[in-house]
mmCIF file of C-alpha atoms and ligand atoms in Angstrom:
data_model
loop_
_atom_site.group_PDB
_atom_site.id
_atom_site.type_symbol
_atom_site.label_atom_id
_atom_site.label_comp_id
_atom_site.label_asym_id
_atom_site.label_seq_id
_atom_site.Cartn_x
_atom_site.Cartn_y
_atom_site.Cartn_z
ATOM 1 C CA UNK A 633 -45.603 70.356 7.948
ATOM 2 C CA UNK A 634 -44.497 73.966 7.889
ATOM 3 C CA UNK A 635 -43.429 75.429 11.230
ATOM 4 C CA UNK A 636 -44.790 76.598 13.571
ATOM 5 C CA UNK A 637 -47.125 73.746 14.493
ATOM 6 C CA UNK A 638 -49.854 73.559 17.101
ATOM 7 C CA UNK A 639 -51.334 70.222 18.215
ATOM 8 C CA UNK A 640 -54.149 69.917 20.747
ATOM 9 C CA UNK A 641 -56.024 66.908 22.127
ATOM 10 C CA UNK A 642 -59.069 66.418 24.349
ATOM 11 C CA UNK A 643 -58.334 62.966 25.758
ATOM 12 C CA UNK A 644 -58.341 59.337 24.650
ATOM 13 C CA UNK A 645 -61.715 57.912 25.616
ATOM 14 C CA UNK A 646 -65.243 57.491 24.218
ATOM 15 C CA UNK A 647 -67.416 60.616 24.009
ATOM 16 C CA UNK A 648 -71.201 60.724 23.666
ATOM 17 C CA UNK A 649 -72.081 61.392 20.024
ATOM 18 C CA UNK A 650 -74.260 64.422 20.707
ATOM 19 C CA UNK A 651 -71.263 66.318 22.092
ATOM 20 C CA UNK A 652 -68.854 65.567 19.216
ATOM 21 C CA UNK A 653 -69.466 68.843 17.387
ATOM 22 C CA UNK A 654 -68.880 70.960 20.502
ATOM 23 C CA UNK A 655 -65.807 68.945 21.383
ATOM 24 C CA UNK A 656 -64.293 69.352 17.913
ATOM 25 C CA UNK A 657 -65.072 73.066 17.970
ATOM 26 C CA UNK A 658 -63.308 73.324 21.327
ATOM 27 C CA UNK A 659 -60.107 71.600 20.182
ATOM 28 C CA UNK A 660 -60.106 73.659 16.979
ATOM 29 C CA UNK A 661 -60.492 76.857 18.987
ATOM 30 C CA UNK A 662 -57.650 75.792 21.282
ATOM 31 C CA UNK A 663 -55.374 75.067 18.301
ATOM 32 C CA UNK A 664 -56.219 78.437 16.737
ATOM 33 C CA UNK A 665 -55.535 80.188 20.044
ATOM 34 C CA UNK A 666 -52.133 78.520 20.268
ATOM 35 C CA UNK A 667 -51.320 79.487 16.685
ATOM 36 C CA UNK A 668 -52.437 83.043 17.335
ATOM 37 C CA UNK A 669 -49.885 83.238 20.142
ATOM 38 C CA UNK A 670 -47.153 82.499 17.578
ATOM 39 C CA UNK A 671 -48.376 85.197 15.217
ATOM 40 C CA UNK A 672 -48.149 87.657 18.106
ATOM 41 C CA UNK A 673 -44.532 86.680 18.743
ATOM 42 C CA UNK A 674 -45.165 84.271 21.645
ATOM 43 C CA UNK A 675 -43.120 81.164 22.392
ATOM 44 C CA UNK A 676 -44.129 77.515 22.158
ATOM 45 C CA UNK A 677 -44.557 77.585 25.962
ATOM 46 C CA UNK A 678 -47.000 80.501 25.629
ATOM 47 C CA UNK A 679 -48.814 78.591 22.874
ATOM 48 C CA UNK A 680 -49.339 75.365 24.839
ATOM 49 C CA UNK A 681 -50.399 77.255 27.945
ATOM 50 C CA UNK A 682 -52.946 79.282 25.960
ATOM 51 C CA UNK A 683 -54.328 76.218 24.158
ATOM 52 C CA UNK A 684 -54.746 74.186 27.348
ATOM 53 C CA UNK A 685 -56.292 77.206 29.085
ATOM 54 C CA UNK A 686 -59.010 77.303 26.390
ATOM 55 C CA UNK A 687 -59.852 73.646 26.977
ATOM 56 C CA UNK A 688 -59.844 74.085 30.778
ATOM 57 C CA UNK A 689 -62.312 76.925 30.322
ATOM 58 C CA UNK A 690 -64.963 74.728 28.654
ATOM 59 C CA UNK A 691 -66.905 72.166 30.687
ATOM 60 C CA UNK A 692 -66.512 69.515 27.979
ATOM 61 C CA UNK A 693 -63.447 67.745 29.346
ATOM 62 C CA UNK A 694 -62.480 66.355 32.744
ATOM 63 C CA UNK A 695 -60.152 69.284 33.343
ATOM 64 C CA UNK A 696 -60.656 72.859 34.526
ATOM 65 C CA UNK A 697 -64.372 73.724 34.620
ATOM 66 C CA UNK A 698 -65.405 70.216 33.590
ATOM 67 C CA UNK A 699 -63.333 68.470 36.287
ATOM 68 C CA UNK A 700 -64.651 65.338 37.967
ATOM 69 C CA UNK A 701 -64.739 64.693 41.698
ATOM 70 C CA UNK A 702 -62.644 62.377 43.825
ATOM 71 C CA UNK A 703 -63.962 59.837 46.353
ATOM 72 C CA UNK A 704 -64.764 62.624 48.839
ATOM 73 C CA UNK A 705 -66.685 64.623 46.236
ATOM 74 C CA UNK A 706 -63.894 67.191 45.932
ATOM 75 C CA UNK A 707 -61.943 68.335 42.895
ATOM 76 C CA UNK A 708 -58.174 67.931 42.747
ATOM 77 C CA UNK A 709 -56.376 68.991 39.594
ATOM 78 C CA UNK A 710 -53.048 68.027 38.041
ATOM 79 C CA UNK A 711 -51.210 69.942 35.318
ATOM 80 C CA UNK A 712 -47.775 70.176 33.792
ATOM 81 C CA UNK A 713 -45.943 72.278 31.228
ATOM 82 C CA UNK A 714 -42.485 71.561 29.820
ATOM 83 C CA UNK A 715 -40.005 73.631 27.851
ATOM 84 C CA UNK A 716 -38.050 71.322 25.544
ATOM 85 C CA UNK A 717 -35.222 73.734 24.934
ATOM 86 C CA UNK A 718 -34.499 74.565 28.549
ATOM 87 C CA UNK A 719 -35.366 71.000 29.582
ATOM 88 C CA UNK A 720 -37.309 72.524 32.458
ATOM 89 C CA UNK A 721 -40.854 71.994 33.590
ATOM 90 C CA UNK A 722 -43.477 73.114 36.080
ATOM 91 C CA UNK A 723 -46.206 70.922 37.535
ATOM 92 C CA UNK A 724 -48.932 71.108 40.141
ATOM 93 C CA UNK A 725 -50.671 68.146 41.711
ATOM 94 C CA UNK A 726 -53.929 67.730 43.613
ATOM 95 C CA UNK A 727 -54.523 71.474 43.622
ATOM 96 C CA UNK A 728 -58.015 72.635 44.665
ATOM 97 C CA UNK A 729 -60.335 75.583 44.090
ATOM 98 C CA UNK A 730 -58.844 76.822 40.848
ATOM 99 C CA UNK A 731 -59.857 76.436 37.190
ATOM 100 C CA UNK A 732 -56.555 76.872 35.365
ATOM 101 C CA UNK A 733 -53.833 74.716 36.911
ATOM 102 C CA UNK A 734 -51.879 75.028 33.649
ATOM 103 C CA UNK A 735 -51.097 78.674 34.416
ATOM 104 C CA UNK A 736 -50.047 77.744 37.939
ATOM 105 C CA UNK A 737 -47.757 75.073 36.458
ATOM 106 C CA UNK A 738 -46.269 77.758 34.223
ATOM 107 C CA UNK A 739 -45.731 79.939 37.292
ATOM 108 C CA UNK A 740 -43.917 77.061 39.010
ATOM 109 C CA UNK A 741 -41.665 76.780 35.958
ATOM 110 C CA UNK A 742 -40.964 80.477 35.565
ATOM 111 C CA UNK A 743 -40.977 81.832 39.116
ATOM 112 C CA UNK A 744 -39.767 79.080 41.449
ATOM 113 C CA UNK A 745 -36.655 76.964 41.562
ATOM 114 C CA UNK A 746 -38.765 73.806 41.877
ATOM 115 C CA UNK A 747 -40.549 71.694 39.300
ATOM 116 C CA UNK A 748 -43.394 69.966 41.134
ATOM 117 C CA UNK A 749 -45.659 71.398 43.821
ATOM 118 C CA UNK A 750 -48.529 69.463 45.430
ATOM 119 C CA UNK A 751 -51.707 70.124 47.402
ATOM 120 C CA UNK A 752 -51.775 72.898 49.992
ATOM 121 C CA UNK A 753 -48.457 74.308 48.795
ATOM 122 C CA UNK A 754 -49.809 74.640 45.266
ATOM 123 C CA UNK A 755 -52.821 76.548 46.558
ATOM 124 C CA UNK A 756 -50.569 78.842 48.549
ATOM 125 C CA UNK A 757 -48.509 79.463 45.426
ATOM 126 C CA UNK A 758 -51.677 80.238 43.498
ATOM 127 C CA UNK A 759 -52.462 83.076 45.928
ATOM 128 C CA UNK A 760 -48.944 84.414 45.438
ATOM 129 C CA UNK A 761 -49.295 84.179 41.650
ATOM 130 C CA UNK A 762 -52.525 86.188 41.717
ATOM 131 C CA UNK A 763 -51.134 88.733 44.203
ATOM 132 C CA UNK A 764 -48.133 89.294 41.937
ATOM 133 C CA UNK A 765 -50.411 89.764 38.932
ATOM 134 C CA UNK A 766 -48.688 86.977 36.994
ATOM 135 C CA UNK A 767 -52.100 85.696 35.863
ATOM 136 C CA UNK A 768 -55.603 86.956 36.615
ATOM 137 C CA UNK A 769 -58.006 85.247 38.984
ATOM 138 C CA UNK A 770 -61.002 83.659 37.267
ATOM 139 C CA UNK A 771 -64.237 82.633 38.953
ATOM 140 C CA UNK A 772 -64.304 78.992 39.998
ATOM 141 C CA UNK A 773 -67.861 78.279 38.920
ATOM 142 C CA UNK A 774 -68.271 74.783 37.587
ATOM 143 C CA UNK A 775 -71.308 73.285 35.915
ATOM 144 C CA UNK A 776 -72.222 69.879 37.205
ATOM 145 C CA UNK A 777 -72.993 68.284 33.841
ATOM 146 C CA UNK A 778 -72.761 64.525 33.996
ATOM 147 C CA UNK A 779 -69.590 63.218 32.450
ATOM 148 C CA UNK A 780 -69.595 63.453 28.641
ATOM 149 C CA UNK A 781 -66.826 60.893 28.364
ATOM 150 C CA UNK A 782 -66.737 57.255 29.374
ATOM 151 C CA UNK A 783 -63.970 57.549 31.969
ATOM 152 C CA UNK A 784 -61.591 60.419 31.824
ATOM 153 C CA UNK A 785 -60.218 62.793 29.226
ATOM 154 C CA UNK A 786 -57.155 64.806 30.049
ATOM 155 C CA UNK A 787 -56.470 67.738 27.741
ATOM 156 C CA UNK A 788 -53.062 68.434 26.263
ATOM 157 C CA UNK A 789 -50.994 70.277 23.684
ATOM 158 C CA UNK A 790 -47.682 70.166 21.849
ATOM 159 C CA UNK A 791 -46.252 73.185 20.025
ATOM 160 C CA UNK A 792 -43.216 73.692 17.803
ATOM 161 C CA UNK A 793 -42.200 77.270 17.039
ATOM 162 C CA UNK A 794 -40.695 78.565 13.785
ATOM 163 C CA UNK A 795 -37.173 77.740 15.025
ATOM 164 C CA UNK A 796 -38.089 74.206 16.057
ATOM 165 C CA UNK A 797 -38.285 74.913 19.789
ATOM 166 C CA UNK A 798 -40.861 72.691 21.451
ATOM 167 C CA UNK A 799 -43.161 72.667 24.458
ATOM 168 C CA UNK A 800 -45.800 70.288 25.756
ATOM 169 C CA UNK A 801 -48.531 70.571 28.393
ATOM 170 C CA UNK A 802 -51.403 68.630 29.985
ATOM 171 C CA UNK A 803 -54.193 69.285 32.469
ATOM 172 C CA UNK A 804 -56.678 66.947 34.158
ATOM 173 C CA UNK A 805 -58.773 66.202 37.211
ATOM 174 C CA UNK A 806 -57.933 62.529 36.780
ATOM 175 C CA UNK A 807 -60.468 59.732 36.974
ATOM 176 C CA UNK A 808 -63.904 60.249 38.527
ATOM 177 C CA UNK A 809 -64.031 58.824 42.053
ATOM 178 C CA UNK A 810 -60.236 58.610 42.331
ATOM 179 C CA UNK A 811 -58.638 58.181 45.749
ATOM 180 C CA UNK A 812 -58.124 61.466 47.550
ATOM 181 C CA UNK A 813 -54.589 62.638 46.768
ATOM 182 C CA UNK A 814 -54.176 60.347 43.779
ATOM 183 C CA UNK A 815 -51.801 61.778 41.198
ATOM 184 C CA UNK A 816 -51.771 60.367 37.670
ATOM 185 C CA UNK A 817 -49.283 60.575 34.829
ATOM 186 C CA UNK A 818 -50.191 64.053 33.564
ATOM 187 C CA UNK A 819 -48.063 66.136 35.981
ATOM 188 C CA UNK A 820 -45.194 63.643 36.139
ATOM 189 C CA UNK A 821 -42.226 64.516 33.984
ATOM 190 C CA UNK A 822 -41.680 61.880 31.305
ATOM 191 C CA UNK A 823 -44.945 60.049 31.956
ATOM 192 C CA UNK A 824 -47.794 62.214 30.614
ATOM 193 C CA UNK A 825 -45.633 64.974 29.171
ATOM 194 C CA UNK A 826 -42.081 65.310 27.877
ATOM 195 C CA UNK A 827 -40.209 67.690 25.600
ATOM 196 C CA UNK A 828 -36.558 68.204 24.697
ATOM 197 C CA UNK A 829 -34.770 69.679 21.676
ATOM 198 C CA UNK A 830 -35.519 66.636 19.507
ATOM 199 C CA UNK A 831 -39.221 65.914 20.094
ATOM 200 C CA UNK A 832 -42.199 66.602 22.343
ATOM 201 C CA UNK A 833 -45.020 64.303 23.442
ATOM 202 C CA UNK A 834 -48.246 64.456 25.393
ATOM 203 C CA UNK A 835 -50.072 61.262 26.442
ATOM 204 C CA UNK A 836 -53.567 60.471 27.672
ATOM 205 C CA UNK A 837 -55.185 57.344 29.081
ATOM 206 C CA UNK A 838 -55.055 55.450 32.345
ATOM 207 C CA UNK A 839 -52.312 57.234 34.282
ATOM 208 C CA UNK A 840 -51.308 54.149 36.246
ATOM 209 C CA UNK A 841 -50.455 52.373 32.945
ATOM 210 C CA UNK A 842 -48.737 55.343 31.319
ATOM 211 C CA UNK A 843 -46.537 55.815 34.402
ATOM 212 C CA UNK A 844 -45.321 52.210 34.181
ATOM 213 C CA UNK A 845 -43.591 52.788 30.862
ATOM 214 C CA UNK A 846 -42.783 56.531 31.247
ATOM 215 C CA UNK A 847 -44.624 56.820 27.975
ATOM 216 C CA UNK A 848 -43.908 60.397 26.861
ATOM 217 C CA UNK A 849 -40.186 60.164 27.605
ATOM 218 C CA UNK A 850 -39.847 56.827 25.831
ATOM 219 C CA UNK A 851 -41.718 58.101 22.761
ATOM 220 C CA UNK A 852 -39.272 61.016 22.548
ATOM 221 C CA UNK A 853 -36.369 58.640 23.147
ATOM 222 C CA UNK A 854 -37.448 56.512 20.175
ATOM 223 C CA UNK A 855 -37.291 59.635 17.984
ATOM 224 C CA UNK A 856 -33.820 60.464 19.360
ATOM 225 C CA UNK A 857 -32.863 56.901 18.530
ATOM 226 C CA UNK A 858 -33.699 57.407 14.851
ATOM 227 C CA UNK A 859 -37.335 56.405 14.444
ATOM 228 C CA UNK A 860 -39.764 58.695 12.627
ATOM 229 C CA UNK A 861 -42.482 60.200 14.809
ATOM 230 C CA UNK A 862 -44.987 57.751 13.267
ATOM 231 C CA UNK A 863 -42.740 54.780 14.060
ATOM 232 C CA UNK A 864 -41.999 56.082 17.560
ATOM 233 C CA UNK A 865 -45.696 56.557 18.363
ATOM 234 C CA UNK A 866 -46.549 53.133 16.973
ATOM 235 C CA UNK A 867 -43.725 51.559 19.003
ATOM 236 C CA UNK A 868 -44.738 53.192 22.289
ATOM 237 C CA UNK A 869 -48.430 52.381 21.811
ATOM 238 C CA UNK A 870 -47.407 48.760 21.203
ATOM 239 C CA UNK A 871 -45.246 48.742 24.334
ATOM 240 C CA UNK A 872 -48.102 50.097 26.426
ATOM 241 C CA UNK A 873 -50.511 47.445 25.125
ATOM 242 C CA UNK A 874 -48.013 44.642 25.514
ATOM 243 C CA UNK A 875 -46.596 45.540 28.919
ATOM 244 C CA UNK A 876 -49.652 46.959 30.657
ATOM 245 C CA UNK A 877 -52.652 46.079 28.451
ATOM 246 C CA UNK A 878 -53.570 49.745 28.734
ATOM 247 C CA UNK A 879 -55.364 51.909 26.182
ATOM 248 C CA UNK A 880 -54.036 55.367 25.473
ATOM 249 C CA UNK A 881 -53.372 58.146 23.034
ATOM 250 C CA UNK A 882 -50.373 60.283 22.176
ATOM 251 C CA UNK A 883 -49.584 63.419 20.202
ATOM 252 C CA UNK A 884 -45.935 63.613 19.161
ATOM 253 C CA UNK A 885 -43.917 66.090 17.095
ATOM 254 C CA UNK A 886 -40.261 66.594 16.283
ATOM 255 C CA UNK A 887 -38.284 69.800 15.893
ATOM 256 C CA UNK A 888 -38.543 69.699 12.071
ATOM 257 C CA UNK A 889 -42.328 69.757 12.132
ATOM 258 C CA UNK A 890 -43.070 66.085 11.629
ATOM 259 C CA UNK A 891 -46.042 65.175 13.758
ATOM 260 C CA UNK A 892 -48.384 62.297 14.476
ATOM 261 C CA UNK A 893 -51.410 61.263 16.501
ATOM 262 C CA UNK A 894 -52.044 57.678 17.689
ATOM 263 C CA UNK A 895 -54.724 56.211 19.936
ATOM 264 C CA UNK A 896 -56.442 52.913 20.477
ATOM 265 C CA UNK A 897 -59.541 54.206 22.250
ATOM 266 C CA UNK A 898 -62.773 54.932 20.349
ATOM 267 C CA UNK A 899 -62.148 58.676 20.243
ATOM 268 C CA UNK A 900 -59.412 61.212 20.770
ATOM 269 C CA UNK A 901 -60.497 64.641 19.622
ATOM 270 C CA UNK A 902 -57.441 66.312 18.144
ATOM 271 C CA UNK A 903 -56.792 69.491 16.177
ATOM 272 C CA UNK A 904 -53.615 70.395 14.346
ATOM 273 C CA UNK A 905 -52.593 73.662 12.755
ATOM 274 C CA UNK A 906 -49.428 74.513 10.883
ATOM 275 C CA UNK A 907 -48.269 77.788 9.394
ATOM 276 C CA UNK A 908 -49.350 76.908 5.828
ATOM 277 C CA UNK A 909 -52.991 76.115 6.645
ATOM 278 C CA UNK A 910 -55.697 78.318 8.096
ATOM 279 C CA UNK A 911 -58.089 75.498 8.831
ATOM 280 C CA UNK A 912 -57.258 73.115 11.653
ATOM 281 C CA UNK A 913 -57.072 69.483 10.755
ATOM 282 C CA UNK A 914 -59.513 68.115 13.362
ATOM 283 C CA UNK A 915 -60.958 64.697 14.051
ATOM 284 C CA UNK A 916 -62.476 62.499 16.766
ATOM 285 C CA UNK A 917 -61.332 59.256 15.162
ATOM 286 C CA UNK A 918 -58.076 57.969 13.667
ATOM 287 C CA UNK A 919 -57.538 59.469 10.198
ATOM 288 C CA UNK A 920 -54.371 61.476 10.391
ATOM 289 C CA UNK A 921 -52.177 62.632 7.514
HETATM 290 N N1 LIG B 1780 -54.011 60.269 32.240
HETATM 291 C C1 LIG B 1780 -55.041 60.877 33.021
HETATM 292 C C2 LIG B 1780 -54.969 60.363 34.420
HETATM 293 O O1 LIG B 1780 -54.819 59.173 34.623
HETATM 294 C C3 LIG B 1780 -56.408 60.643 32.509
HETATM 295 C C4 LIG B 1780 -56.587 60.781 31.008
HETATM 296 O O2 LIG B 1780 -55.654 60.990 30.277
HETATM 297 O O3 LIG B 1780 -57.734 60.681 30.540
HETATM 298 O O4 LIG B 1780 -55.128 61.151 35.334
#
């Protein structure tokens, strides 16, 4: 596919049929927003942050405004963003009272010398981010629609710019009723998200399974080792099934613009845009080019 490329997903799970249209519209809008960032001269990091922000803003996914509650009835969010070229990342874990943890993760990457900030510290950093004007405050209103998905549905994105520089990002509230303080794969480098100068990956599914095989890092490693992105995704999905009996999904791209989507759940809404098409390739079910 012609660079730049924008890939967006809304989680590997099963979604109620009556929401499919809205969900596909949301992932398409997120992919377009990411692509728009490129046309305005933004980087792949800007593109993945913008795309994930769009998905956090809807209440269709268990992230951002649609987040689900933990055992105590509170919301704790995880997010991560990674710059493949710099091999640097920013992540926040179990952060409360915000809608867009992806922007806070970006702030961690750009404005601190740390990579992962949890809980109270992340909230403190959020106040600093707003005070500095790095990103604007948004209202934290959430609608309490019952979950549209069976389980959980992290959102994520992978972008490759015109020069082949990659970034990946994910955002989630994790599983409904999770233990207070539970952190899944999404904000853990190499588990839910990984990017370097060869490939970039974003995974979704049961975090406890994805963590066991450091799924995103291993998918990228398989590409470094000479597999095509299709072969690498197939291999890592097989490893997850075999070693953990988990179900999951992955979006994976390399620096030349080869990309793939794999999942073994019923649905994984995904939208893909490249520079030579104006219409996102979008689907809930497996039928990728
Ligand atoms: N991986 C996420 C988690 O376990 C959930 C998901 O991808 O749906 O927190």
